[in-house]
Every structure is written in structure tokens, then in C-alpha cells.
mmCIF file of C-alpha atoms in Angstrom:
data_model
loop_
_atom_site.group_PDB
_atom_site.id
_atom_site.type_symbol
_atom_site.label_atom_id
_atom_site.label_comp_id
_atom_site.label_asym_id
_atom_site.label_seq_id
_atom_site.Cartn_x
_atom_site.Cartn_y
_atom_site.Cartn_z
ATOM 1 C CA MET A 251 166.645 64.997 77.690
ATOM 2 C CA LEU A 252 164.599 64.946 80.962
ATOM 3 C CA ILE A 253 166.186 63.135 83.979
ATOM 4 C CA MET A 254 163.808 63.005 87.183
ATOM 5 C CA LEU A 255 164.372 61.251 90.492
ATOM 6 C CA PHE A 256 161.527 60.727 92.965
ATOM 7 C CA ARG A 257 161.568 59.415 96.419
ATOM 8 C CA SER A 258 158.830 56.958 96.093
ATOM 9 C CA VAL A 259 156.089 55.833 93.345
ATOM 10 C CA GLU A 260 153.396 58.306 94.805
ATOM 11 C CA ASP A 261 155.597 61.126 94.751
ATOM 12 C CA ALA A 262 156.457 60.139 90.794
ATOM 13 C CA ILE A 263 152.824 59.896 90.054
ATOM 14 C CA ASN A 264 152.092 63.412 92.095
ATOM 15 C CA GLN A 265 154.891 65.179 90.368
ATOM 16 C CA LEU A 266 154.803 63.688 86.826
ATOM 17 C CA SER A 267 151.011 64.435 86.987
ATOM 18 C CA ILE A 268 151.960 68.266 87.873
ATOM 19 C CA ILE A 269 154.445 68.420 84.954
ATOM 20 C CA LYS A 270 152.076 67.014 82.636
ATOM 21 C CA GLU A 271 149.643 69.360 83.496
ATOM 22 C CA SER A 272 152.204 72.159 82.917
ATOM 23 C CA LEU A 273 153.302 70.672 79.292
ATOM 24 C CA MET A 274 149.791 70.365 78.387
ATOM 25 C CA LYS A 275 149.333 74.289 79.058
ATOM 26 C CA LEU A 276 152.591 74.983 76.977
ATOM 27 C CA HIS A 277 151.540 72.637 74.415
ATOM 28 C CA GLU A 278 148.257 74.575 74.052
ATOM 29 C CA ASP A 279 150.147 77.986 73.860
ATOM 30 C CA TYR A 280 152.303 76.423 71.046
ATOM 31 C CA GLY A 281 149.398 75.661 69.167
ATOM 32 C CA ARG A 282 148.064 78.975 69.085
ATOM 33 C CA ILE A 283 151.593 80.214 68.105
ATOM 34 C CA LEU A 284 151.778 77.792 65.293
ATOM 35 C CA GLU A 285 148.555 78.711 63.896
ATOM 36 C CA LYS A 286 149.672 82.266 63.395
ATOM 37 C CA MET A 287 153.246 81.230 62.075
ATOM 38 C CA LYS A 288 151.038 79.253 59.441
ATOM 39 C CA MET A 289 149.473 82.169 58.343
ATOM 40 C CA ASN A 290 152.881 84.214 58.059
ATOM 41 C CA ALA A 291 154.318 81.395 56.055
ATOM 42 C CA ASP A 292 151.482 81.013 53.758
ATOM 43 C CA VAL A 293 152.139 84.968 53.279
ATOM 44 C CA GLU A 294 155.852 84.388 52.701
ATOM 45 C CA GLU A 295 155.057 81.393 50.342
ATOM 46 C CA LYS A 296 152.840 83.411 48.301
ATOM 47 C CA LEU A 297 155.270 86.383 47.981
ATOM 48 C CA VAL A 298 158.214 83.928 46.849
ATOM 49 C CA ARG A 299 155.965 82.326 44.217
ATOM 50 C CA MET A 300 155.486 85.941 42.927
ATOM 51 C CA GLY A 301 159.115 86.437 42.520
ATOM 52 C CA PHE A 302 159.860 88.183 45.647
ATOM 53 C CA GLN A 303 163.006 86.861 47.356
ATOM 54 C CA PRO A 304 163.045 87.390 51.285
ATOM 55 C CA SER A 305 166.380 88.786 52.384
ATOM 56 C CA HIS A 306 168.039 87.595 55.217
ATOM 57 C CA GLY A 307 169.726 89.978 57.407
ATOM 58 C CA THR A 308 172.339 89.626 59.972
ATOM 59 C CA ILE A 309 173.246 92.128 62.725
ATOM 60 C CA THR A 310 176.493 90.846 64.862
ATOM 61 C CA VAL A 311 176.767 92.752 68.389
ATOM 62 C CA GLN A 312 179.900 92.167 70.157
ATOM 63 C CA ALA A 313 179.432 91.147 73.355
ATOM 64 C CA ILE A 314 181.250 89.337 76.261
ATOM 65 C CA PRO A 315 182.125 86.592 75.930
ATOM 66 C CA HIS A 316 181.205 86.213 72.465
ATOM 67 C CA PRO A 317 179.592 88.200 69.683
ATOM 68 C CA ILE A 318 175.844 87.569 69.240
ATOM 69 C CA ASN A 319 174.353 87.559 65.967
ATOM 70 C CA ILE A 320 170.713 88.880 65.645
ATOM 71 C CA HIS A 321 168.682 87.508 62.489
ATOM 72 C CA LEU A 322 166.683 89.811 61.010
ATOM 73 C CA ALA A 323 164.606 87.707 58.455
ATOM 74 C CA PRO A 324 161.082 86.884 56.834
ATOM 75 C CA HIS A 325 161.576 83.240 57.268
ATOM 76 C CA SER A 326 158.451 82.182 58.989
ATOM 77 C CA SER A 327 158.513 78.996 57.117
ATOM 78 C CA TRP A 328 161.879 78.256 59.085
ATOM 79 C CA LEU A 329 160.791 79.306 62.361
ATOM 80 C CA LEU A 330 157.452 77.422 61.732
ATOM 81 C CA ASN A 331 159.455 74.286 61.358
ATOM 82 C CA LYS A 332 161.284 74.901 64.516
ATOM 83 C CA LEU A 333 158.380 75.523 66.493
ATOM 84 C CA SER A 334 156.833 72.516 64.999
ATOM 85 C CA THR A 335 159.813 70.458 66.205
ATOM 86 C CA ILE A 336 159.505 71.598 69.859
ATOM 87 C CA ASN A 337 155.694 71.375 69.948
ATOM 88 C CA ASN A 338 156.123 67.690 68.933
ATOM 89 C CA ASN A 339 158.738 67.092 71.609
ATOM 90 C CA ILE A 340 156.348 68.460 74.253
ATOM 91 C CA ASP A 341 153.909 66.280 72.594
ATOM 92 C CA TYR A 342 156.235 63.000 73.188
ATOM 93 C CA VAL A 343 157.067 63.890 76.611
ATOM 94 C CA ILE A 344 153.244 64.209 77.531
ATOM 95 C CA LYS A 345 152.430 61.020 75.915
ATOM 96 C CA GLU A 346 155.750 59.146 77.720
ATOM 97 C CA ILE A 347 154.477 60.563 81.391
ATOM 98 C CA ASP A 348 150.982 59.241 80.421
ATOM 99 C CA LYS A 349 152.712 55.855 79.896
ATOM 100 C CA ILE A 350 154.923 55.942 83.171
ATOM 101 C CA ASN A 351 152.008 57.215 85.234
ATOM 102 C CA ASN A 352 149.751 54.312 83.851
ATOM 103 C CA TYR A 353 152.720 51.928 84.608
ATOM 104 C CA LEU A 354 153.141 53.434 88.214
ATOM 105 C CA SER A 355 149.744 53.127 89.262
ATOM 106 C CA THR A 356 149.850 49.140 88.886
ATOM 107 C CA ILE A 357 153.009 48.893 90.802
ATOM 108 C CA LYS A 358 152.565 47.201 94.373
ATOM 109 C CA MET A 359 155.805 48.435 95.875
ATOM 110 C CA LYS A 360 155.302 51.780 97.069
ATOM 111 C CA ASN A 361 158.635 52.538 98.843
ATOM 112 C CA VAL A 362 161.176 52.335 96.106
ATOM 113 C CA ALA A 363 163.001 55.221 94.245
ATOM 114 C CA VAL A 364 161.833 56.219 90.656
ATOM 115 C CA LEU A 365 164.247 57.671 88.260
ATOM 116 C CA VAL A 366 162.592 58.548 84.767
ATOM 117 C CA MET A 367 164.575 59.466 81.919
ATOM 118 C CA ILE A 368 162.763 60.924 78.500
ATOM 119 C CA ASP A 369 165.128 61.401 75.798
ATOM 120 C CA TYR A 370 162.674 63.569 73.424
ATOM 121 C CA THR A 371 165.700 64.003 70.547
ATOM 122 C CA ASN A 372 166.371 59.836 70.242
ATOM 123 C CA LYS A 373 162.386 58.922 71.240
ATOM 124 C CA LYS A 374 163.775 56.563 74.029
ATOM 125 C CA SER A 375 162.380 56.468 77.783
ATOM 126 C CA ARG A 376 163.768 54.670 80.784
ATOM 127 C CA LEU A 377 162.066 53.706 84.031
ATOM 128 C CA VAL A 378 164.477 52.569 86.792
ATOM 129 C CA MET A 379 163.062 51.467 90.206
ATOM 130 C CA MET A 380 165.424 51.313 92.913
ATOM 131 C CA PRO A 381 164.736 49.643 96.490
#
């Protein structure tokens, strides 16, 4: 969940535009990574069809305050699903920022504080304007 508080409508529009640009670059980077992971997942799927069972190894490192599990696995399809979920969340936030910016650009009151809440897990957004 993203929660952002802005002092004015103009500040909200400017800062949300900067955040959107950063997220768009991140979205492009994830797109490149996803393309590479799709190739790995395809190879992994072909190996599974041929009868090879990829093994999942776990190394436990004793650390403070709790042990850390390091997973050594050729599970590209699992990782591809996780990365796709993150990429979809980034895409949702970008679309919501666009909607919020479009709405804020039509507001006549400019000296109000703006609170933006974007919940990308439940796909809900809130825009609160405070005088």
C-alpha cells in the first residue's frame, strides 16, 4: 500500500508525475527481466516434459536474529509468476497515478492538502482532500 501526503494540489501533481516516471522506468526494466525469465521457464518446462524433475535445494544459514533460508532451485516458472505479479502491481499504480493526476488537474481549489492511498493488493485507491 502506498500512502502519500502533499501540501497542495500542485505539489501532488508534480510529485506524482515524478513518481510515475520512476515507476515507468522500473516497469520497463521488469519487462526486460520477464522476457529473459520466460525463456528460462520455457526451457524448464521442456525439461520437465522430457522427464527431468528439477530439484529444489535449500541451504539454511544460521544468522542473528533468525536463520536465513537460501533456495537453490531451477524454478524459473515460479520466479516468473512472482515477477509478473510485481510488474502487474507497478502497472496498476501507474494507471492509478494517471487517474489521480487527471482528477487533480480539474480541481479549482489549489490550497488544500492531498492524501493519496493506493492499495495495489486489494486494487483500491483513495483520494482525500483536506482544507
